[in-house]
Amino acid sequence: MVRKEIENKLAYTDVELIKTDNLGNKPLEGVEFQLIRVDGKKETVVNTYKTDKEGKIAVKKLPTGNYKFKETKPLKWYYPNTDDLSFEVTPETNGQVISLKAVNKRKPMEITTLLATVDGKKEANPTIDNTLRDEVKIKGAEVGHTYTIVTPYVDPETKKVITTVESTYTAKAENETIHVDIPIAKNTMKDGQKGVATHYIYYDKEKTKLVGKEDNLANKDQTVTFKTPKALPKTGETANVAYVALGLFLFVCASVVLVRRKVKE
């Protein structure tokens, strides 16, 4: 009698999906995925899952077959994940754990700004020291993370950087307003010269991961113009002007009197 072994084509495999972001490799909680069984052109949704605090979805004892995960609801401020998350359960994977990784790219921050002097003026005197203050409204920050901000102050005509300020800020909320001060030493700017504050926000202190910027040199909200005040007459000059004016007045009065007398005669 010849015995023939019968291959057991039924297998069970555990599957694990790990979800992170592209900036700090941070686990993303609450991202919704469908687990789909693929039979040729037919696709059947097995179940819907959400990632836990560790960014994981764990599915136990999936039977033999072809499957894929499909992201259905990305988190706010993230682009949808479009990676191929397909896998196959076979007798060779029986008892093993299939591990998949999905990475979401974070959307850029939204930045709006308003630049003025510290007392809220859009013009400054170039012959004295000035401090410009930029009100920066940020949307889409990662709460608790510390960002690096590079602020070049640029001449919009020549495109040359006048000065650059570097600072950091730790996000207390997803949307918030911060202030960046730009010191301008006296005689740095010329009479009539304009300057525009630009901003580049980086995720890391090495400044390799740009996550937001505002660099429109035509933005009037970001522009301060420097104008030299017109010089006032000195004390002596003021007195001379007054004497001249008084003399002219007396001369005119005397002329009027003489004309009237001649008319009467």
PDB file of N, CA and C in Angstrom, residues 79-140:
ATOM      1  N   TYR A  79      -1.724  63.606   5.436  1.00  0.00           N
ATOM      2  CA  TYR A  79      -2.184  63.145   4.127  1.00  0.00           C
ATOM      3  C   TYR A  79      -2.626  61.684   4.232  1.00  0.00           C
ATOM      4  N   PRO A  80      -3.588  61.249   3.423  1.00  0.00           N
ATOM      5  CA  PRO A  80      -3.976  59.831   3.428  1.00  0.00           C
ATOM      6  C   PRO A  80      -2.808  58.941   3.005  1.00  0.00           C
ATOM      7  N   ASN A  81      -2.740  57.760   3.606  1.00  0.00           N
ATOM      8  CA  ASN A  81      -1.713  56.791   3.234  1.00  0.00           C
ATOM      9  C   ASN A  81      -2.181  55.990   2.021  1.00  0.00           C
ATOM     10  N   THR A  82      -1.339  55.914   1.009  1.00  0.00           N
ATOM     11  CA  THR A  82      -1.696  55.191  -0.216  1.00  0.00           C
ATOM     12  C   THR A  82      -0.755  54.015  -0.483  1.00  0.00           C
ATOM     13  N   ASP A  83       0.021  53.599   0.525  1.00  0.00           N
ATOM     14  CA  ASP A  83       0.950  52.474   0.354  1.00  0.00           C
ATOM     15  C   ASP A  83       0.192  51.176   0.114  1.00  0.00           C
ATOM     16  N   ASP A  84       0.848  50.255  -0.582  1.00  0.00           N
ATOM     17  CA  ASP A  84       0.292  48.915  -0.782  1.00  0.00           C
ATOM     18  C   ASP A  84       0.520  48.103   0.491  1.00  0.00           C
ATOM     19  N   LEU A  85      -0.560  47.819   1.204  1.00  0.00           N
ATOM     20  CA  LEU A  85      -0.474  47.083   2.469  1.00  0.00           C
ATOM     21  C   LEU A  85      -1.072  45.683   2.299  1.00  0.00           C
ATOM     22  N   SER A  86      -0.708  45.043   1.207  1.00  0.00           N
ATOM     23  CA  SER A  86      -1.203  43.689   0.922  1.00  0.00           C
ATOM     24  C   SER A  86      -0.308  42.640   1.580  1.00  0.00           C
ATOM     25  N   PHE A  87      -0.893  41.497   1.899  1.00  0.00           N
ATOM     26  CA  PHE A  87      -0.123  40.373   2.447  1.00  0.00           C
ATOM     27  C   PHE A  87      -0.892  39.083   2.191  1.00  0.00           C
ATOM     28  N   GLU A  88      -0.218  37.956   2.366  1.00  0.00           N
ATOM     29  CA  GLU A  88      -0.824  36.650   2.101  1.00  0.00           C
ATOM     30  C   GLU A  88      -0.570  35.701   3.272  1.00  0.00           C
ATOM     31  N   VAL A  89      -1.618  35.024   3.674  1.00  0.00           N
ATOM     32  CA  VAL A  89      -1.499  33.980   4.700  1.00  0.00           C
ATOM     33  C   VAL A  89      -1.419  32.639   3.977  1.00  0.00           C
ATOM     34  N   THR A  90      -0.336  31.881   4.222  1.00  0.00           N
ATOM     35  CA  THR A  90      -0.099  30.588   3.565  1.00  0.00           C
ATOM     36  C   THR A  90       0.299  29.557   4.614  1.00  0.00           C
ATOM     37  N   PRO A  91       0.373  28.288   4.218  1.00  0.00           N
ATOM     38  CA  PRO A  91       0.864  27.282   5.164  1.00  0.00           C
ATOM     39  C   PRO A  91       2.276  27.608   5.664  1.00  0.00           C
ATOM     40  N   GLU A  92       3.050  28.304   4.837  1.00  0.00           N
ATOM     41  CA  GLU A  92       4.416  28.653   5.245  1.00  0.00           C
ATOM     42  C   GLU A  92       4.425  29.706   6.350  1.00  0.00           C
ATOM     43  N   THR A  93       3.369  30.503   6.465  1.00  0.00           N
ATOM     44  CA  THR A  93       3.314  31.532   7.503  1.00  0.00           C
ATOM     45  C   THR A  93       2.526  31.072   8.721  1.00  0.00           C
ATOM     46  N   ASN A  94       2.095  29.825   8.702  1.00  0.00           N
ATOM     47  CA  ASN A  94       1.279  29.294   9.795  1.00  0.00           C
ATOM     48  C   ASN A  94       1.996  29.477  11.139  1.00  0.00           C
ATOM     49  N   GLY A  95       1.287  30.099  12.084  1.00  0.00           N
ATOM     50  CA  GLY A  95       1.840  30.300  13.421  1.00  0.00           C
ATOM     51  C   GLY A  95       2.777  31.488  13.542  1.00  0.00           C
ATOM     52  N   GLN A  96       3.066  32.159  12.453  1.00  0.00           N
ATOM     53  CA  GLN A  96       3.959  33.311  12.497  1.00  0.00           C
ATOM     54  C   GLN A  96       3.151  34.613  12.663  1.00  0.00           C
ATOM     55  N   VAL A  97       3.891  35.716  12.788  1.00  0.00           N
ATOM     56  CA  VAL A  97       3.267  37.040  12.853  1.00  0.00           C
ATOM     57  C   VAL A  97       3.736  37.847  11.649  1.00  0.00           C
ATOM     58  N   ILE A  98       2.792  38.261  10.837  1.00  0.00           N
ATOM     59  CA  ILE A  98       3.116  39.129   9.707  1.00  0.00           C
ATOM     60  C   ILE A  98       3.032  40.578  10.183  1.00  0.00           C
ATOM     61  N   SER A  99       4.102  41.312  10.008  1.00  0.00           N
ATOM     62  CA  SER A  99       4.156  42.696  10.486  1.00  0.00           C
ATOM     63  C   SER A  99       4.222  43.661   9.299  1.00  0.00           C
ATOM     64  N   LEU A 100       3.346  44.651   9.319  1.00  0.00           N
ATOM     65  CA  LEU A 100       3.293  45.679   8.279  1.00  0.00           C
ATOM     66  C   LEU A 100       3.491  47.048   8.911  1.00  0.00           C
ATOM     67  N   LYS A 101       4.086  47.968   8.155  1.00  0.00           N
ATOM     68  CA  LYS A 101       4.289  49.322   8.652  1.00  0.00           C
ATOM     69  C   LYS A 101       3.722  50.327   7.667  1.00  0.00           C
ATOM     70  N   ALA A 102       2.969  51.283   8.203  1.00  0.00           N
ATOM     71  CA  ALA A 102       2.387  52.345   7.373  1.00  0.00           C
ATOM     72  C   ALA A 102       2.824  53.697   7.935  1.00  0.00           C
ATOM     73  N   VAL A 103       3.297  54.570   7.057  1.00  0.00           N
ATOM     74  CA  VAL A 103       3.790  55.887   7.467  1.00  0.00           C
ATOM     75  C   VAL A 103       2.916  56.969   6.848  1.00  0.00           C
ATOM     76  N   ASN A 104       2.488  57.914   7.671  1.00  0.00           N
ATOM     77  CA  ASN A 104       1.698  59.044   7.178  1.00  0.00           C
ATOM     78  C   ASN A 104       2.537  60.305   7.128  1.00  0.00           C
ATOM     79  N   LYS A 105       2.432  61.034   6.030  1.00  0.00           N
ATOM     80  CA  LYS A 105       3.144  62.295   5.879  1.00  0.00           C
ATOM     81  C   LYS A 105       2.295  63.429   6.448  1.00  0.00           C
ATOM     82  N   ARG A 106       2.923  64.216   7.325  1.00  0.00           N
ATOM     83  CA  ARG A 106       2.200  65.321   7.952  1.00  0.00           C
ATOM     84  C   ARG A 106       2.091  66.499   6.986  1.00  0.00           C
ATOM     85  N   LYS A 107       0.931  67.164   7.014  1.00  0.00           N
ATOM     86  CA  LYS A 107       0.724  68.330   6.162  1.00  0.00           C
ATOM     87  C   LYS A 107       1.503  69.528   6.703  1.00  0.00           C
ATOM     88  N   PRO A 108       1.864  70.485   5.830  1.00  0.00           N
ATOM     89  CA  PRO A 108       2.584  71.677   6.309  1.00  0.00           C
ATOM     90  C   PRO A 108       1.718  72.512   7.242  1.00  0.00           C
ATOM     91  N   MET A 109       2.374  73.234   8.147  1.00  0.00           N
ATOM     92  CA  MET A 109       1.664  74.184   8.993  1.00  0.00           C
ATOM     93  C   MET A 109       1.092  75.312   8.140  1.00  0.00           C
ATOM     94  N   GLU A 110       0.026  75.899   8.617  1.00  0.00           N
ATOM     95  CA  GLU A 110      -0.512  77.106   7.991  1.00  0.00           C
ATOM     96  C   GLU A 110      -0.065  78.304   8.826  1.00  0.00           C
ATOM     97  N   ILE A 111       0.544  79.292   8.159  1.00  0.00           N
ATOM     98  CA  ILE A 111       1.131  80.425   8.880  1.00  0.00           C
ATOM     99  C   ILE A 111       0.596  81.733   8.307  1.00  0.00           C
ATOM    100  N   THR A 112       0.098  82.616   9.179  1.00  0.00           N
ATOM    101  CA  THR A 112      -0.240  83.990   8.808  1.00  0.00           C
ATOM    102  C   THR A 112       0.468  84.916   9.782  1.00  0.00           C
ATOM    103  N   THR A 113       0.928  86.064   9.285  1.00  0.00           N
ATOM    104  CA  THR A 113       1.774  86.927  10.102  1.00  0.00           C
ATOM    105  C   THR A 113       1.411  88.398   9.939  1.00  0.00           C
ATOM    106  N   LEU A 114       1.831  89.213  10.920  1.00  0.00           N
ATOM    107  CA  LEU A 114       1.639  90.658  10.871  1.00  0.00           C
ATOM    108  C   LEU A 114       2.828  91.315  11.557  1.00  0.00           C
ATOM    109  N   LEU A 115       3.604  92.079  10.766  1.00  0.00           N
ATOM    110  CA  LEU A 115       4.830  92.717  11.263  1.00  0.00           C
ATOM    111  C   LEU A 115       4.608  94.208  11.471  1.00  0.00           C
ATOM    112  N   ALA A 116       5.162  94.716  12.576  1.00  0.00           N
ATOM    113  CA  ALA A 116       5.124  96.148  12.876  1.00  0.00           C
ATOM    114  C   ALA A 116       6.231  96.443  13.874  1.00  0.00           C
ATOM    115  N   THR A 117       6.382  97.719  14.253  1.00  0.00           N
ATOM    116  CA  THR A 117       7.286  98.046  15.348  1.00  0.00           C
ATOM    117  C   THR A 117       6.634  97.577  16.650  1.00  0.00           C
ATOM    118  N   VAL A 118       7.385  97.619  17.755  1.00  0.00           N
ATOM    119  CA  VAL A 118       6.823  97.142  19.019  1.00  0.00           C
ATOM    120  C   VAL A 118       5.633  97.981  19.478  1.00  0.00           C
ATOM    121  N   ASP A 119       5.526  99.220  18.959  1.00  0.00           N
ATOM    122  CA  ASP A 119       4.370 100.044  19.312  1.00  0.00           C
ATOM    123  C   ASP A 119       3.319 100.053  18.200  1.00  0.00           C
ATOM    124  N   GLY A 120       3.406  99.062  17.290  1.00  0.00           N
ATOM    125  CA  GLY A 120       2.347  98.833  16.326  1.00  0.00           C
ATOM    126  C   GLY A 120       2.371  99.690  15.079  1.00  0.00           C
ATOM    127  N   LYS A 121       3.518 100.317  14.756  1.00  0.00           N
ATOM    128  CA  LYS A 121       3.594 101.175  13.572  1.00  0.00           C
ATOM    129  C   LYS A 121       4.208 100.433  12.394  1.00  0.00           C
ATOM    130  N   LYS A 122       3.829 100.849  11.186  1.00  0.00           N
ATOM    131  CA  LYS A 122       4.356 100.237   9.962  1.00  0.00           C
ATOM    132  C   LYS A 122       5.519 101.025   9.372  1.00  0.00           C
ATOM    133  N   GLU A 123       5.906 102.118  10.036  1.00  0.00           N
ATOM    134  CA  GLU A 123       7.070 102.897   9.639  1.00  0.00           C
ATOM    135  C   GLU A 123       8.007 103.038  10.824  1.00  0.00           C
ATOM    136  N   ALA A 124       9.321 103.089  10.542  1.00  0.00           N
ATOM    137  CA  ALA A 124      10.320 103.194  11.601  1.00  0.00           C
ATOM    138  C   ALA A 124      11.410 104.176  11.188  1.00  0.00           C
ATOM    139  N   ASN A 125      12.068 104.752  12.191  1.00  0.00           N
ATOM    140  CA  ASN A 125      13.144 105.717  11.969  1.00  0.00           C
ATOM    141  C   ASN A 125      14.470 104.972  11.829  1.00  0.00           C
ATOM    142  N   PRO A 126      15.127 105.055  10.666  1.00  0.00           N
ATOM    143  CA  PRO A 126      16.368 104.284  10.489  1.00  0.00           C
ATOM    144  C   PRO A 126      17.567 104.816  11.269  1.00  0.00           C
ATOM    145  N   THR A 127      17.459 106.031  11.841  1.00  0.00           N
ATOM    146  CA  THR A 127      18.603 106.631  12.525  1.00  0.00           C
ATOM    147  C   THR A 127      18.681 106.241  13.997  1.00  0.00           C
ATOM    148  N   ILE A 128      17.731 105.415  14.455  1.00  0.00           N
ATOM    149  CA  ILE A 128      17.753 104.935  15.845  1.00  0.00           C
ATOM    150  C   ILE A 128      17.612 103.413  15.866  1.00  0.00           C
ATOM    151  N   ASP A 129      17.947 102.812  17.003  1.00  0.00           N
ATOM    152  CA  ASP A 129      17.750 101.371  17.162  1.00  0.00           C
ATOM    153  C   ASP A 129      16.248 101.055  17.176  1.00  0.00           C
ATOM    154  N   ASN A 130      15.859  99.990  16.504  1.00  0.00           N
ATOM    155  CA  ASN A 130      14.450  99.584  16.448  1.00  0.00           C
ATOM    156  C   ASN A 130      14.300  98.108  16.780  1.00  0.00           C
ATOM    157  N   THR A 131      13.138  97.750  17.295  1.00  0.00           N
ATOM    158  CA  THR A 131      12.762  96.349  17.436  1.00  0.00           C
ATOM    159  C   THR A 131      11.433  96.140  16.732  1.00  0.00           C
ATOM    160  N   LEU A 132      11.437  95.268  15.731  1.00  0.00           N
ATOM    161  CA  LEU A 132      10.208  94.924  15.034  1.00  0.00           C
ATOM    162  C   LEU A 132       9.621  93.678  15.680  1.00  0.00           C
ATOM    163  N   ARG A 133       8.323  93.635  15.760  1.00  0.00           N
ATOM    164  CA  ARG A 133       7.648  92.485  16.395  1.00  0.00           C
ATOM    165  C   ARG A 133       6.692  91.845  15.397  1.00  0.00           C
ATOM    166  N   ASP A 134       6.873  90.545  15.181  1.00  0.00           N
ATOM    167  CA  ASP A 134       6.039  89.810  14.232  1.00  0.00           C
ATOM    168  C   ASP A 134       5.056  88.921  14.987  1.00  0.00           C
ATOM    169  N   GLU A 135       3.781  89.134  14.723  1.00  0.00           N
ATOM    170  CA  GLU A 135       2.727  88.284  15.286  1.00  0.00           C
ATOM    171  C   GLU A 135       2.506  87.119  14.330  1.00  0.00           C
ATOM    172  N   VAL A 136       2.827  85.925  14.779  1.00  0.00           N
ATOM    173  CA  VAL A 136       2.791  84.742  13.915  1.00  0.00           C
ATOM    174  C   VAL A 136       1.672  83.808  14.387  1.00  0.00           C
ATOM    175  N   LYS A 137       0.662  83.610  13.535  1.00  0.00           N
ATOM    176  CA  LYS A 137      -0.427  82.691  13.851  1.00  0.00           C
ATOM    177  C   LYS A 137      -0.158  81.362  13.153  1.00  0.00           C
ATOM    178  N   ILE A 138      -0.099  80.301  13.957  1.00  0.00           N
ATOM    179  CA  ILE A 138       0.259  78.972  13.453  1.00  0.00           C
ATOM    180  C   ILE A 138      -0.919  78.015  13.618  1.00  0.00           C
ATOM    181  N   LYS A 139      -1.183  77.251  12.573  1.00  0.00           N
ATOM    182  CA  LYS A 139      -2.191  76.181  12.631  1.00  0.00           C
ATOM    183  C   LYS A 139      -1.535  74.865  12.230  1.00  0.00           C
ATOM    184  N   GLY A 140      -1.839  73.817  12.973  1.00  0.00           N
ATOM    185  CA  GLY A 140      -1.342  72.484  12.621  1.00  0.00           C
ATOM    186  C   GLY A 140      -0.084  72.065  13.343  1.00  0.00           C
TER     187      GLY A 140
END
